[in-house]
Coordinates of C-alpha atoms and ligand atoms in Angstrom, one line a residue:
M1 CA 0.2 0.2 0.0
D2 CA 1.2 3.7 -1.1
K3 CA 1.9 6.2 1.6
E4 CA -0.7 8.0 -0.1
T5 CA -3.5 4.8 0.3
L6 CA -2.6 4.5 4.0
Q7 CA -3.4 8.4 4.8
K8 CA -7.0 8.0 3.2
C9 CA -7.5 4.7 5.3
L10 CA -6.0 6.6 8.4
H11 CA -7.9 9.4 7.9
A12 CA -11.2 7.5 7.0
G13 CA -10.8 5.6 9.7
K14 CA -10.4 8.4 12.3
I15 CA -13.8 9.6 11.3
A16 CA -15.5 6.0 11.2
A17 CA -14.1 5.9 14.8
Q18 CA -15.3 9.3 15.8
V19 CA -19.0 8.7 14.3
R20 CA -19.6 5.3 15.6
R21 CA -18.6 6.3 19.1
E22 CA -21.1 9.1 18.7
G23 CA -24.1 7.3 17.3
A24 CA -23.9 4.4 19.9
L25 CA -23.8 7.0 22.6
K26 CA -27.1 8.5 21.3
L27 CA -28.5 4.6 20.9
A28 CA -27.4 3.6 24.2
K29 CA -30.1 6.1 25.7
P30 CA -33.7 5.0 25.7
G31 CA -36.1 6.6 23.7
T32 CA -33.8 7.5 20.7
S33 CA -35.1 7.1 17.4
F34 CA -33.2 4.7 15.1
R35 CA -33.3 7.0 11.6
D36 CA -32.8 9.7 13.4
V37 CA -28.9 8.5 14.6
M38 CA -28.4 7.0 11.3
D39 CA -29.4 10.4 10.0
F40 CA -27.1 11.7 12.0
C41 CA -24.3 9.5 11.4
E42 CA -24.3 10.5 8.1
K43 CA -24.3 13.8 8.3
R44 CA -21.4 13.8 10.7
I45 CA -19.2 11.9 8.6
V46 CA -19.6 14.5 5.6
E47 CA -19.4 17.1 8.6
L48 CA -15.8 15.6 9.2
Y49 CA -14.9 15.6 5.6
G50 CA -15.5 11.8 4.4
E51 CA -17.8 10.2 2.5
V52 CA -20.2 8.0 3.6
A53 CA -19.7 4.1 2.6
W54 CA -23.1 3.3 5.1
A55 CA -24.5 3.3 8.3
Q56 CA -26.1 0.5 9.5
M57 CA -27.5 -0.8 12.9
G58 CA -28.6 -4.3 13.9
L59 CA -31.5 -4.8 17.0
N60 CA -31.3 -7.3 19.4
D61 CA -31.6 -10.7 16.9
V62 CA -30.5 -8.8 14.0
A63 CA -26.5 -8.9 13.4
A64 CA -26.6 -6.8 10.4
H65 CA -28.0 -5.1 7.2
F66 CA -30.4 -3.2 8.6
C67 CA -31.0 0.4 8.0
P68 CA -34.3 2.2 9.3
E69 CA -36.9 3.7 6.3
E70 CA -37.7 6.9 6.3
D71 CA -41.4 6.1 8.0
D72 CA -39.5 3.9 11.0
Q73 CA -40.9 4.6 14.1
Q74 CA -38.3 2.6 16.4
V75 CA -37.1 3.7 19.0
S76 CA -34.4 2.0 21.6
K77 CA -35.9 0.7 24.5
E78 CA -34.6 -0.1 28.1
G79 CA -31.9 -3.6 27.7
D80 CA -32.2 -3.5 23.8
V81 CA -28.5 -4.6 22.4
I82 CA -27.5 -2.4 19.4
K83 CA -24.6 -2.8 17.0
I84 CA -23.8 0.1 15.2
D85 CA -21.6 -0.4 11.7
I86 CA -20.3 2.5 9.8
G87 CA -18.5 2.6 7.1
V88 CA -16.4 5.8 6.0
H89 CA -14.2 6.2 2.4
L90 CA -12.0 8.7 1.3
D91 CA -11.9 8.0 -2.8
G92 CA -12.8 4.5 -2.2
W93 CA -10.7 3.3 0.7
I94 CA -12.9 2.0 3.4
A95 CA -13.2 1.9 7.0
D96 CA -15.1 -0.3 8.3
N97 CA -15.6 -0.4 12.0
A98 CA -18.6 -1.5 14.5
M99 CA -19.8 -1.4 18.2
T100 CA -22.3 -2.8 20.2
V101 CA -24.2 -0.8 23.3
E102 CA -26.9 -2.3 25.3
V103 CA -29.9 0.5 26.0
G104 CA -29.9 2.3 29.2
S105 CA -28.5 0.6 32.1
S106 CA -29.4 -2.8 32.4
K107 CA -26.2 -4.7 32.2
K108 CA -28.1 -8.4 31.8
Y109 CA -25.6 -8.7 28.6
K110 CA -22.8 -7.2 29.6
D111 CA -20.8 -10.2 29.1
L112 CA -22.2 -11.0 25.9
I113 CA -20.9 -7.4 25.0
K114 CA -17.2 -8.2 26.6
A115 CA -16.7 -11.7 24.9
S116 CA -17.0 -10.2 20.8
Q117 CA -14.8 -7.4 22.6
N118 CA -11.9 -10.0 23.5
A119 CA -13.0 -11.8 20.4
L120 CA -11.7 -9.5 18.7
K121 CA -8.9 -8.4 20.7
A122 CA -7.4 -11.9 20.6
A123 CA -7.6 -11.8 16.5
I124 CA -6.1 -8.7 15.9
K125 CA -3.4 -10.1 18.5
L126 CA -2.4 -12.8 15.7
V127 CA -2.3 -10.7 12.6
R128 CA 0.9 -10.9 10.8
P129 CA 1.6 -12.0 7.5
G130 CA 1.6 -16.0 7.2
C131 CA -1.0 -15.9 10.2
P132 CA -3.9 -18.6 8.3
L133 CA -7.6 -17.6 8.5
W134 CA -8.7 -20.5 11.0
E135 CA -6.3 -19.2 13.4
L136 CA -8.2 -15.8 13.7
G137 CA -11.4 -17.9 13.4
E138 CA -10.7 -20.5 16.7
A139 CA -9.5 -17.4 18.5
Q140 CA -12.4 -15.5 18.4
H141 CA -14.5 -18.5 19.0
S142 CA -12.8 -19.6 21.8
E143 CA -12.9 -16.0 23.2
A144 CA -16.5 -16.4 22.9
E145 CA -16.5 -20.1 24.8
A146 CA -15.1 -18.9 27.3
L147 CA -17.5 -16.6 28.7
G148 CA -20.4 -19.2 27.8
F149 CA -21.6 -18.1 24.3
T150 CA -20.4 -18.4 20.5
T151 CA -19.7 -17.3 17.3
V152 CA -22.2 -16.8 14.5
R153 CA -20.4 -19.1 12.3
N154 CA -22.2 -17.5 8.6
L155 CA -20.9 -14.3 9.4
S156 CA -17.2 -13.1 9.1
G157 CA -14.8 -10.5 8.5
H158 CA -13.3 -9.6 5.0
T159 CA -10.5 -8.5 2.9
I160 CA -11.3 -4.8 1.8
E161 CA -10.2 -3.2 -1.8
Q162 CA -10.8 0.1 -2.8
Y163 CA -14.9 0.6 -3.5
K164 CA -15.1 -3.5 -2.6
V165 CA -16.8 -3.7 1.0
H166 CA -16.0 -7.4 0.5
G167 CA -12.7 -8.0 -1.2
G168 CA -13.2 -11.7 -1.8
V169 CA -11.3 -13.3 1.3
S170 CA -13.6 -14.2 3.8
I171 CA -12.2 -14.0 7.7
P172 CA -14.0 -16.4 9.8
T173 CA -15.7 -16.1 13.6
F174 CA -14.5 -20.0 13.9
N175 CA -11.9 -22.9 12.8
N176 CA -13.3 -22.9 9.6
K177 CA -10.0 -25.4 8.4
D178 CA -8.9 -22.6 5.8
K179 CA -5.3 -22.3 5.4
T180 CA -5.2 -19.4 3.6
E181 CA -2.7 -16.9 5.0
L182 CA -2.7 -13.4 5.3
Q183 CA -0.7 -11.3 3.2
A184 CA 1.4 -8.4 4.0
G185 CA -0.5 -5.5 3.1
W186 CA -4.0 -6.6 3.2
Q187 CA -6.3 -4.4 4.1
I188 CA -8.7 -6.9 6.6
A189 CA -11.9 -6.2 8.6
I190 CA -12.1 -8.7 11.6
E191 CA -15.8 -9.0 13.3
P192 CA -16.6 -11.3 15.6
F193 CA -20.5 -11.7 16.0
V194 CA -21.0 -13.4 19.7
T195 CA -24.5 -15.0 20.4
D196 CA -26.2 -16.3 23.4
G197 CA -28.7 -18.8 20.6
Q198 CA -27.1 -21.3 18.5
G199 CA -24.7 -19.3 16.1
M200 CA -26.4 -19.0 13.0
I201 CA -28.3 -16.8 11.0
R202 CA -30.9 -16.4 8.1
E203 CA -32.4 -13.5 6.5
K204 CA -35.3 -12.0 8.2
G205 CA -37.7 -9.7 7.1
K206 CA -37.8 -6.9 4.3
A207 CA -34.3 -5.8 2.4
T208 CA -33.6 -2.0 3.2
V209 CA -30.0 -2.4 2.3
F210 CA -29.0 -2.6 -1.4
M211 CA -25.8 -2.7 -3.7
V212 CA -25.6 -2.7 -7.2
E213 CA -24.5 -6.0 -8.8
K214 CA -23.6 -4.9 -12.5
E215 CA -25.1 -2.5 -15.1
K216 CA -27.3 -3.5 -18.1
G217 CA -29.8 -2.4 -19.6
I218 CA -32.6 -0.5 -17.9
R219 CA -36.4 -0.4 -19.0
S220 CA -38.3 1.2 -17.1
P221 CA -37.8 5.4 -16.4
Y222 CA -38.1 4.6 -12.7
A223 CA -35.5 2.6 -12.6
R224 CA -33.5 4.4 -14.5
K225 CA -34.0 7.5 -12.3
V226 CA -32.8 5.4 -9.1
F227 CA -29.7 4.1 -11.0
D228 CA -28.9 7.0 -12.1
F229 CA -29.2 8.1 -8.4
V230 CA -27.1 5.0 -6.9
K231 CA -24.2 4.7 -9.8
P232 CA -21.9 7.9 -8.3
R233 CA -21.5 5.3 -5.2
Q234 CA -19.7 2.9 -6.9
G235 CA -20.7 -0.2 -5.8
L236 CA -21.0 1.2 -2.1
P237 CA -24.5 0.3 -0.4
F238 CA -27.1 2.5 -0.6
H239 CA -30.6 2.2 1.6
L240 CA -34.4 2.5 1.4
R241 CA -34.6 5.8 3.2
Q242 CA -32.4 7.7 1.0
L243 CA -34.6 6.9 -2.6
S244 CA -37.6 7.1 -0.9
R245 CA -36.6 10.7 0.3
Q246 CA -34.8 11.7 -3.7
F247 CA -38.7 10.2 -4.9
G248 CA -40.7 9.3 -2.8
K249 CA -42.1 6.3 -1.7
G250 CA -43.9 4.6 -4.6
P251 CA -41.6 5.6 -7.2
A252 CA -38.5 4.6 -5.4
A253 CA -39.8 1.2 -4.6
L254 CA -40.9 0.5 -8.3
G255 CA -37.6 1.7 -9.7
L256 CA -35.7 -0.7 -7.5
R257 CA -38.3 -3.5 -8.0
E258 CA -37.2 -3.5 -11.7
L259 CA -33.4 -3.2 -10.6
Q260 CA -33.6 -5.8 -8.5
Q261 CA -35.7 -8.4 -11.1
S262 CA -33.3 -7.6 -13.7
G263 CA -30.4 -8.6 -11.6
I264 CA -28.7 -5.0 -11.5
V265 CA -29.3 -4.6 -7.8
K266 CA -28.9 -7.0 -5.1
A267 CA -31.5 -6.4 -1.8
Y268 CA -29.4 -7.4 1.4
A269 CA -32.4 -8.5 4.1
P270 CA -31.6 -8.2 7.7
L271 CA -29.8 -11.0 8.8
A272 CA -31.1 -12.5 12.2
E273 CA -30.0 -15.1 14.5
I274 CA -32.0 -18.7 13.6
S275 CA -32.7 -19.0 17.5
Q276 CA -33.5 -15.5 18.0
G277 CA -29.9 -15.2 20.3
I278 CA -29.0 -11.9 20.9
V279 CA -25.9 -11.1 18.9
A280 CA -23.1 -8.5 19.7
Q281 CA -20.4 -7.2 17.0
F282 CA -17.5 -5.6 17.8
E283 CA -15.3 -4.9 14.1
H284 CA -11.8 -3.1 13.8
S285 CA -10.5 -2.7 10.1
M286 CA -6.3 -2.8 9.7
I287 CA -3.6 -3.2 7.7
V288 CA -1.5 -6.5 7.7
Q289 CA 2.0 -6.3 8.5
D290 CA 4.3 -7.3 11.2
K291 CA 2.5 -5.3 13.6
P292 CA -0.8 -4.6 12.1
V293 CA -2.3 -0.7 12.0
V294 CA -5.8 -0.9 12.8
Y295 CA -7.0 2.4 11.9
T296 CA -10.0 2.4 13.0
R297 CA -8.8 2.3 17.1
H298 CA -10.7 5.5 18.8
K299 CA -8.6 6.2 22.3
D300 CA -11.6 5.5 24.4
D301 CA -12.2 2.1 22.7
E302 CA -10.7 -0.9 25.3
W303 CA -11.0 -3.2 22.5
Ligands
MN401 MN1 -19.2 -3.7 9.5
MN402 MN1 -17.0 -5.6 7.9

């Protein structure tokens, strides 16, 4: 990675960490509107001179891929376990990070949250060129088990490339026997999802998060409008709320449906734990070298 790219990663990471913490602090107060916090995060990223890659969240058994719609009325409630996942980019160089809060003064899920932090810390300690991926997975899983939990086996961390959230290599959250070795200079995100459930997720409910898969012929004017609006994202995710605000709820849904049907846009439905287990997630982005450069760490992060 050249110096200029590294600077972009470091800068994006600083913004991502700051906005993640500010958003988490808001969500941790009972009665906070999910939609307002996600709006705040997007605005805050731009205020800090970053570009929005995404601002997403997950409530309780939902691990990932949720972004409130314009008319979403949900607010945080005492005892809720909320994940906030913030992506910031500069020129496509992405910082991906997440944390979990338990709302209010409830401490019921303190250990679950701790287990995910421990898992992330333990995996980061192992990061160096040549480290096989299964080792990172095993470290995460054993930290989860040490506190009586398990990791979500069908969710994983990932390599990151310019404008690509998932660079093609998955970083497992358990020992999946993958002998692939980390390479110097790889940009990776490690994200142990830890649960008190069975440790598997599946899609649940309506998709609010989308990405462009490929560009091809578009028939209806609604679909064309939506496509032209999301194209500048260069493959980064977008969400329903943005489209509803731009085009109105009906036209947005119509355009989006055609884009999905023709395979241009892929929908990402919320991912929920299959046994309705509560899920905690912590995530950092880093560059692999003998001592990894963890570039999404905030000074107040204890993980
Ligand atoms: Mn993330
Ligand atoms: Mn990630």
